[in-house]
Amino acid sequence: MPSMKSTLDAAAAGTISIGERVVHRLGFGAMRLCGPGVWGPPADPENALEVLRRAASLGINFIDTANAYGPHVNEEQIAAALYPYPADLVIATKGGSTRSGPGQWGRDCRPASLKEACEGSLRRLRLDCIDLYQLHAVDPKVPYTEQVGALKELQDAGKIRHIGVSNVDEEHLEIARSVAQIVSVQNRYNAMYRDSENVLQICNRDGIVFIPWFPLEAGDIPQAQAIADLAREKKASPHQIAIAWLLQRSPLMLPIPGTSSLAHLEENIAATTLQLSDGDCNRIAAAAET
């Protein structure tokens, strides 16, 4: 493996700025700490809290969540595990998704609903202001300018510090930027799924943080032959190869691999010391294009 437990530190990934806040460039996606189907609490609630505490102790200072995870459970877990928060910790949450049951996802980005969702997140996270609040989805029933505009009003009211968008194409990103300053985009993206490549290039050009969700393709990355081959050659895990590839893909990339396993958490953080050559990266890129 690239690193021993005694030397694990997410700081090895380098740093990235979200507005005036500087975080290490490997974050943690907390969604998997919920129950099956991202619904309700997990079978072992104390383990979820321990994973969050261990992540923070190993240098992770960017945690991604959403009011829909649980729903509400995930934000409550973060507060239970980490409040009062370390001074350098940035918690990013989202609003705009609704839940009706395990694995069920809906959308409600009406301005009144988004404002209500934000107020709930503030209470659960025990915050006066959320550092990064992201519009979770595009609601086709509401003009996108109104959806982003609601977040701008929350920002003007001091409820949120910075605005991000999620699950957007180039057109929606352009519309969002016409309404408010957008500091981050969170889209599905990984070594084997790169439909958001054009959005990533816009972020690279304009200095917008890109947060890839499903950075390990929901755990399916080992099925990619090129990644599995590199993992054997470098005596690393396929997940570590995938994380290292993302970190080297763009200096504005902020991967947020999530897990409910302490061992997998440490394995992911160890990937920050793994270096891939240009040839290695090209092998992965070529495999994704076939």
PDB file of N, CA and C in Angstrom, residues 57-128:
ATOM      1  N   SER A  57      -9.591  13.165  12.261  1.00  0.00           N
ATOM      2  CA  SER A  57      -8.282  13.005  12.911  1.00  0.00           C
ATOM      3  C   SER A  57      -7.183  12.735  11.896  1.00  0.00           C
ATOM      4  N   LEU A  58      -7.550  12.241  10.710  1.00  0.00           N
ATOM      5  CA  LEU A  58      -6.572  11.948   9.661  1.00  0.00           C
ATOM      6  C   LEU A  58      -6.461  13.079   8.638  1.00  0.00           C
ATOM      7  N   GLY A  59      -6.950  14.243   8.984  1.00  0.00           N
ATOM      8  CA  GLY A  59      -6.717  15.421   8.157  1.00  0.00           C
ATOM      9  C   GLY A  59      -7.819  15.770   7.180  1.00  0.00           C
ATOM     10  N   ILE A  60      -8.881  14.996   7.121  1.00  0.00           N
ATOM     11  CA  ILE A  60      -9.985  15.371   6.229  1.00  0.00           C
ATOM     12  C   ILE A  60     -10.736  16.533   6.858  1.00  0.00           C
ATOM     13  N   ASN A  61     -10.785  17.643   6.143  1.00  0.00           N
ATOM     14  CA  ASN A  61     -11.477  18.823   6.671  1.00  0.00           C
ATOM     15  C   ASN A  61     -12.519  19.376   5.703  1.00  0.00           C
ATOM     16  N   PHE A  62     -12.990  18.498   4.793  1.00  0.00           N
ATOM     17  CA  PHE A  62     -14.123  18.827   3.931  1.00  0.00           C
ATOM     18  C   PHE A  62     -15.057  17.621   3.945  1.00  0.00           C
ATOM     19  N   ILE A  63     -16.271  17.812   4.454  1.00  0.00           N
ATOM     20  CA  ILE A  63     -17.260  16.741   4.541  1.00  0.00           C
ATOM     21  C   ILE A  63     -18.490  17.156   3.751  1.00  0.00           C
ATOM     22  N   ASP A  64     -18.927  16.266   2.854  1.00  0.00           N
ATOM     23  CA  ASP A  64     -20.074  16.535   2.007  1.00  0.00           C
ATOM     24  C   ASP A  64     -21.278  15.725   2.484  1.00  0.00           C
ATOM     25  N   THR A  65     -22.433  16.397   2.570  1.00  0.00           N
ATOM     26  CA  THR A  65     -23.663  15.745   2.990  1.00  0.00           C
ATOM     27  C   THR A  65     -24.829  16.391   2.264  1.00  0.00           C
ATOM     28  N   ALA A  66     -26.045  16.075   2.691  1.00  0.00           N
ATOM     29  CA  ALA A  66     -27.257  16.685   2.134  1.00  0.00           C
ATOM     30  C   ALA A  66     -28.396  16.448   3.103  1.00  0.00           C
ATOM     31  N   ASN A  67     -29.377  17.340   3.077  1.00  0.00           N
ATOM     32  CA  ASN A  67     -30.526  17.143   3.957  1.00  0.00           C
ATOM     33  C   ASN A  67     -31.311  15.882   3.593  1.00  0.00           C
ATOM     34  N   ALA A  68     -31.179  15.441   2.341  1.00  0.00           N
ATOM     35  CA  ALA A  68     -31.919  14.263   1.868  1.00  0.00           C
ATOM     36  C   ALA A  68     -31.282  12.949   2.292  1.00  0.00           C
ATOM     37  N   TYR A  69     -30.061  12.975   2.804  1.00  0.00           N
ATOM     38  CA  TYR A  69     -29.399  11.740   3.198  1.00  0.00           C
ATOM     39  C   TYR A  69     -29.955  11.296   4.558  1.00  0.00           C
ATOM     40  N   GLY A  70     -30.802  10.325   4.521  1.00  0.00           N
ATOM     41  CA  GLY A  70     -31.421   9.805   5.745  1.00  0.00           C
ATOM     42  C   GLY A  70     -32.934   9.698   5.654  1.00  0.00           C
ATOM     43  N   PRO A  71     -33.699  10.737   5.343  1.00  0.00           N
ATOM     44  CA  PRO A  71     -33.286  12.132   5.315  1.00  0.00           C
ATOM     45  C   PRO A  71     -32.969  12.652   6.722  1.00  0.00           C
ATOM     46  N   HIS A  72     -32.143  13.662   6.767  1.00  0.00           N
ATOM     47  CA  HIS A  72     -31.754  14.387   7.982  1.00  0.00           C
ATOM     48  C   HIS A  72     -30.742  13.630   8.832  1.00  0.00           C
ATOM     49  N   VAL A  73     -30.729  12.304   8.736  1.00  0.00           N
ATOM     50  CA  VAL A  73     -29.868  11.491   9.597  1.00  0.00           C
ATOM     51  C   VAL A  73     -28.398  11.875   9.450  1.00  0.00           C
ATOM     52  N   ASN A  74     -27.944  12.067   8.215  1.00  0.00           N
ATOM     53  CA  ASN A  74     -26.530  12.296   7.960  1.00  0.00           C
ATOM     54  C   ASN A  74     -26.033  13.600   8.591  1.00  0.00           C
ATOM     55  N   GLU A  75     -26.810  14.652   8.458  1.00  0.00           N
ATOM     56  CA  GLU A  75     -26.416  15.919   9.074  1.00  0.00           C
ATOM     57  C   GLU A  75     -26.377  15.780  10.597  1.00  0.00           C
ATOM     58  N   GLU A  76     -27.327  15.052  11.153  1.00  0.00           N
ATOM     59  CA  GLU A  76     -27.336  14.847  12.602  1.00  0.00           C
ATOM     60  C   GLU A  76     -26.122  14.034  13.045  1.00  0.00           C
ATOM     61  N   GLN A  77     -25.705  13.069  12.242  1.00  0.00           N
ATOM     62  CA  GLN A  77     -24.513  12.279  12.567  1.00  0.00           C
ATOM     63  C   GLN A  77     -23.275  13.173  12.630  1.00  0.00           C
ATOM     64  N   ILE A  78     -23.144  14.053  11.654  1.00  0.00           N
ATOM     65  CA  ILE A  78     -21.967  14.927  11.604  1.00  0.00           C
ATOM     66  C   ILE A  78     -21.887  15.802  12.849  1.00  0.00           C
ATOM     67  N   ALA A  79     -23.026  16.376  13.233  1.00  0.00           N
ATOM     68  CA  ALA A  79     -23.033  17.210  14.434  1.00  0.00           C
ATOM     69  C   ALA A  79     -22.743  16.380  15.678  1.00  0.00           C
ATOM     70  N   ALA A  80     -23.327  15.198  15.772  1.00  0.00           N
ATOM     71  CA  ALA A  80     -23.115  14.351  16.948  1.00  0.00           C
ATOM     72  C   ALA A  80     -21.659  13.934  17.086  1.00  0.00           C
ATOM     73  N   ALA A  81     -20.998  13.692  15.953  1.00  0.00           N
ATOM     74  CA  ALA A  81     -19.614  13.215  15.991  1.00  0.00           C
ATOM     75  C   ALA A  81     -18.602  14.326  16.185  1.00  0.00           C
ATOM     76  N   LEU A  82     -18.850  15.488  15.594  1.00  0.00           N
ATOM     77  CA  LEU A  82     -17.773  16.474  15.452  1.00  0.00           C
ATOM     78  C   LEU A  82     -18.028  17.833  16.097  1.00  0.00           C
ATOM     79  N   TYR A  83     -19.257  18.103  16.526  1.00  0.00           N
ATOM     80  CA  TYR A  83     -19.521  19.405  17.156  1.00  0.00           C
ATOM     81  C   TYR A  83     -19.027  19.400  18.597  1.00  0.00           C
ATOM     82  N   PRO A  84     -18.357  20.468  19.045  1.00  0.00           N
ATOM     83  CA  PRO A  84     -17.990  21.697  18.323  1.00  0.00           C
ATOM     84  C   PRO A  84     -16.920  21.407  17.272  1.00  0.00           C
ATOM     85  N   TYR A  85     -17.089  22.013  16.107  1.00  0.00           N
ATOM     86  CA  TYR A  85     -16.285  21.657  14.957  1.00  0.00           C
ATOM     87  C   TYR A  85     -14.867  22.229  15.017  1.00  0.00           C
ATOM     88  N   PRO A  86     -13.897  21.484  14.473  1.00  0.00           N
ATOM     89  CA  PRO A  86     -12.554  22.043  14.319  1.00  0.00           C
ATOM     90  C   PRO A  86     -12.617  23.322  13.467  1.00  0.00           C
ATOM     91  N   ALA A  87     -11.739  24.251  13.748  1.00  0.00           N
ATOM     92  CA  ALA A  87     -11.782  25.545  13.070  1.00  0.00           C
ATOM     93  C   ALA A  87     -11.594  25.428  11.571  1.00  0.00           C
ATOM     94  N   ASP A  88     -10.876  24.392  11.116  1.00  0.00           N
ATOM     95  CA  ASP A  88     -10.588  24.287   9.688  1.00  0.00           C
ATOM     96  C   ASP A  88     -11.598  23.417   8.933  1.00  0.00           C
ATOM     97  N   LEU A  89     -12.622  22.903   9.616  1.00  0.00           N
ATOM     98  CA  LEU A  89     -13.569  21.996   8.976  1.00  0.00           C
ATOM     99  C   LEU A  89     -14.602  22.760   8.151  1.00  0.00           C
ATOM    100  N   VAL A  90     -14.776  22.342   6.906  1.00  0.00           N
ATOM    101  CA  VAL A  90     -15.817  22.873   6.035  1.00  0.00           C
ATOM    102  C   VAL A  90     -16.855  21.779   5.807  1.00  0.00           C
ATOM    103  N   ILE A  91     -18.088  22.072   6.156  1.00  0.00           N
ATOM    104  CA  ILE A  91     -19.203  21.147   5.916  1.00  0.00           C
ATOM    105  C   ILE A  91     -20.014  21.687   4.752  1.00  0.00           C
ATOM    106  N   ALA A  92     -20.139  20.871   3.720  1.00  0.00           N
ATOM    107  CA  ALA A  92     -20.938  21.243   2.551  1.00  0.00           C
ATOM    108  C   ALA A  92     -22.208  20.398   2.576  1.00  0.00           C
ATOM    109  N   THR A  93     -23.355  21.045   2.481  1.00  0.00           N
ATOM    110  CA  THR A  93     -24.599  20.297   2.420  1.00  0.00           C
ATOM    111  C   THR A  93     -25.397  20.761   1.213  1.00  0.00           C
ATOM    112  N   LYS A  94     -26.560  20.135   1.004  1.00  0.00           N
ATOM    113  CA  LYS A  94     -27.346  20.396  -0.206  1.00  0.00           C
ATOM    114  C   LYS A  94     -28.823  20.422   0.119  1.00  0.00           C
ATOM    115  N   GLY A  95     -29.580  21.095  -0.740  1.00  0.00           N
ATOM    116  CA  GLY A  95     -31.026  21.082  -0.657  1.00  0.00           C
ATOM    117  C   GLY A  95     -31.607  20.957  -2.053  1.00  0.00           C
ATOM    118  N   GLY A  96     -32.843  20.480  -2.128  1.00  0.00           N
ATOM    119  CA  GLY A  96     -33.514  20.367  -3.417  1.00  0.00           C
ATOM    120  C   GLY A  96     -33.977  18.974  -3.760  1.00  0.00           C
ATOM    121  N   SER A  97     -33.478  17.966  -3.024  1.00  0.00           N
ATOM    122  CA  SER A  97     -33.927  16.589  -3.236  1.00  0.00           C
ATOM    123  C   SER A  97     -34.919  16.201  -2.149  1.00  0.00           C
ATOM    124  N   THR A  98     -35.884  15.363  -2.518  1.00  0.00           N
ATOM    125  CA  THR A  98     -36.859  14.873  -1.553  1.00  0.00           C
ATOM    126  C   THR A  98     -36.800  13.357  -1.500  1.00  0.00           C
ATOM    127  N   ARG A  99     -37.309  12.782  -0.417  1.00  0.00           N
ATOM    128  CA  ARG A  99     -37.257  11.334  -0.223  1.00  0.00           C
ATOM    129  C   ARG A  99     -38.632  10.818   0.155  1.00  0.00           C
ATOM    130  N   SER A 100     -38.985   9.668  -0.404  1.00  0.00           N
ATOM    131  CA  SER A 100     -40.243   9.008  -0.053  1.00  0.00           C
ATOM    132  C   SER A 100     -40.022   7.590   0.458  1.00  0.00           C
ATOM    133  N   GLY A 101     -38.779   7.140   0.425  1.00  0.00           N
ATOM    134  CA  GLY A 101     -38.468   5.802   0.908  1.00  0.00           C
ATOM    135  C   GLY A 101     -37.072   5.400   0.519  1.00  0.00           C
ATOM    136  N   PRO A 102     -36.603   4.219   0.939  1.00  0.00           N
ATOM    137  CA  PRO A 102     -35.253   3.757   0.600  1.00  0.00           C
ATOM    138  C   PRO A 102     -35.036   3.728  -0.913  1.00  0.00           C
ATOM    139  N   GLY A 103     -33.958   4.369  -1.354  1.00  0.00           N
ATOM    140  CA  GLY A 103     -33.626   4.383  -2.771  1.00  0.00           C
ATOM    141  C   GLY A 103     -34.521   5.255  -3.612  1.00  0.00           C
ATOM    142  N   GLN A 104     -35.460   5.964  -3.004  1.00  0.00           N
ATOM    143  CA  GLN A 104     -36.388   6.822  -3.741  1.00  0.00           C
ATOM    144  C   GLN A 104     -35.935   8.277  -3.648  1.00  0.00           C
ATOM    145  N   TRP A 105     -35.863   8.948  -4.817  1.00  0.00           N
ATOM    146  CA  TRP A 105     -35.388  10.324  -4.860  1.00  0.00           C
ATOM    147  C   TRP A 105     -36.335  11.179  -5.704  1.00  0.00           C
ATOM    148  N   GLY A 106     -36.695  12.338  -5.173  1.00  0.00           N
ATOM    149  CA  GLY A 106     -37.498  13.296  -5.918  1.00  0.00           C
ATOM    150  C   GLY A 106     -36.832  14.657  -5.896  1.00  0.00           C
ATOM    151  N   ARG A 107     -37.501  15.652  -6.468  1.00  0.00           N
ATOM    152  CA  ARG A 107     -36.933  17.001  -6.533  1.00  0.00           C
ATOM    153  C   ARG A 107     -37.983  18.023  -6.131  1.00  0.00           C
ATOM    154  N   ASP A 108     -37.566  18.995  -5.374  1.00  0.00           N
ATOM    155  CA  ASP A 108     -38.407  20.134  -5.041  1.00  0.00           C
ATOM    156  C   ASP A 108     -37.499  21.336  -4.820  1.00  0.00           C
ATOM    157  N   CYS A 109     -37.313  22.106  -5.869  1.00  0.00           N
ATOM    158  CA  CYS A 109     -36.428  23.266  -5.803  1.00  0.00           C
ATOM    159  C   CYS A 109     -37.207  24.571  -5.877  1.00  0.00           C
ATOM    160  N   ARG A 110     -38.448  24.544  -5.401  1.00  0.00           N
ATOM    161  CA  ARG A 110     -39.170  25.795  -5.264  1.00  0.00           C
ATOM    162  C   ARG A 110     -38.438  26.657  -4.232  1.00  0.00           C
ATOM    163  N   PRO A 111     -38.342  27.951  -4.466  1.00  0.00           N
ATOM    164  CA  PRO A 111     -37.599  28.804  -3.530  1.00  0.00           C
ATOM    165  C   PRO A 111     -38.015  28.628  -2.073  1.00  0.00           C
ATOM    166  N   ALA A 112     -39.313  28.552  -1.803  1.00  0.00           N
ATOM    167  CA  ALA A 112     -39.753  28.394  -0.414  1.00  0.00           C
ATOM    168  C   ALA A 112     -39.258  27.075   0.172  1.00  0.00           C
ATOM    169  N   SER A 113     -39.259  26.017  -0.642  1.00  0.00           N
ATOM    170  CA  SER A 113     -38.798  24.711  -0.167  1.00  0.00           C
ATOM    171  C   SER A 113     -37.300  24.719   0.101  1.00  0.00           C
ATOM    172  N   LEU A 114     -36.543  25.373  -0.775  1.00  0.00           N
ATOM    173  CA  LEU A 114     -35.096  25.445  -0.575  1.00  0.00           C
ATOM    174  C   LEU A 114     -34.750  26.224   0.690  1.00  0.00           C
ATOM    175  N   LYS A 115     -35.475  27.296   0.939  1.00  0.00           N
ATOM    176  CA  LYS A 115     -35.207  28.085   2.137  1.00  0.00           C
ATOM    177  C   LYS A 115     -35.552  27.295   3.399  1.00  0.00           C
ATOM    178  N   GLU A 116     -36.641  26.544   3.343  1.00  0.00           N
ATOM    179  CA  GLU A 116     -37.018  25.699   4.477  1.00  0.00           C
ATOM    180  C   GLU A 116     -35.974  24.601   4.693  1.00  0.00           C
ATOM    181  N   ALA A 117     -35.484  24.010   3.596  1.00  0.00           N
ATOM    182  CA  ALA A 117     -34.460  22.968   3.699  1.00  0.00           C
ATOM    183  C   ALA A 117     -33.184  23.517   4.323  1.00  0.00           C
ATOM    184  N   CYS A 118     -32.799  24.703   3.923  1.00  0.00           N
ATOM    185  CA  CYS A 118     -31.578  25.316   4.464  1.00  0.00           C
ATOM    186  C   CYS A 118     -31.721  25.576   5.963  1.00  0.00           C
ATOM    187  N   GLU A 119     -32.868  26.072   6.368  1.00  0.00           N
ATOM    188  CA  GLU A 119     -33.080  26.329   7.799  1.00  0.00           C
ATOM    189  C   GLU A 119     -32.975  25.031   8.601  1.00  0.00           C
ATOM    190  N   GLY A 120     -33.508  23.939   8.033  1.00  0.00           N
ATOM    191  CA  GLY A 120     -33.399  22.663   8.714  1.00  0.00           C
ATOM    192  C   GLY A 120     -31.958  22.193   8.831  1.00  0.00           C
ATOM    193  N   SER A 121     -31.188  22.391   7.762  1.00  0.00           N
ATOM    194  CA  SER A 121     -29.777  21.995   7.802  1.00  0.00           C
ATOM    195  C   SER A 121     -29.012  22.809   8.830  1.00  0.00           C
ATOM    196  N   LEU A 122     -29.298  24.079   8.914  1.00  0.00           N
ATOM    197  CA  LEU A 122     -28.637  24.922   9.917  1.00  0.00           C
ATOM    198  C   LEU A 122     -28.897  24.396  11.326  1.00  0.00           C
ATOM    199  N   ARG A 123     -30.142  24.015  11.595  1.00  0.00           N
ATOM    200  CA  ARG A 123     -30.481  23.505  12.930  1.00  0.00           C
ATOM    201  C   ARG A 123     -29.770  22.182  13.207  1.00  0.00           C
ATOM    202  N   ARG A 124     -29.839  21.260  12.253  1.00  0.00           N
ATOM    203  CA  ARG A 124     -29.257  19.934  12.496  1.00  0.00           C
ATOM    204  C   ARG A 124     -27.737  19.989  12.615  1.00  0.00           C
ATOM    205  N   LEU A 125     -27.117  20.841  11.816  1.00  0.00           N
ATOM    206  CA  LEU A 125     -25.658  20.954  11.850  1.00  0.00           C
ATOM    207  C   LEU A 125     -25.166  21.887  12.956  1.00  0.00           C
ATOM    208  N   ARG A 126     -26.099  22.574  13.611  1.00  0.00           N
ATOM    209  CA  ARG A 126     -25.780  23.503  14.714  1.00  0.00           C
ATOM    210  C   ARG A 126     -24.881  24.637  14.229  1.00  0.00           C
ATOM    211  N   LEU A 127     -25.249  25.175  13.075  1.00  0.00           N
ATOM    212  CA  LEU A 127     -24.474  26.256  12.469  1.00  0.00           C
ATOM    213  C   LEU A 127     -25.330  27.507  12.314  1.00  0.00           C
ATOM    214  N   ASP A 128     -24.665  28.654  12.329  1.00  0.00           N
ATOM    215  CA  ASP A 128     -25.332  29.915  12.010  1.00  0.00           C
ATOM    216  C   ASP A 128     -25.219  30.225  10.522  1.00  0.00           C
TER     217      ASP A 128
END
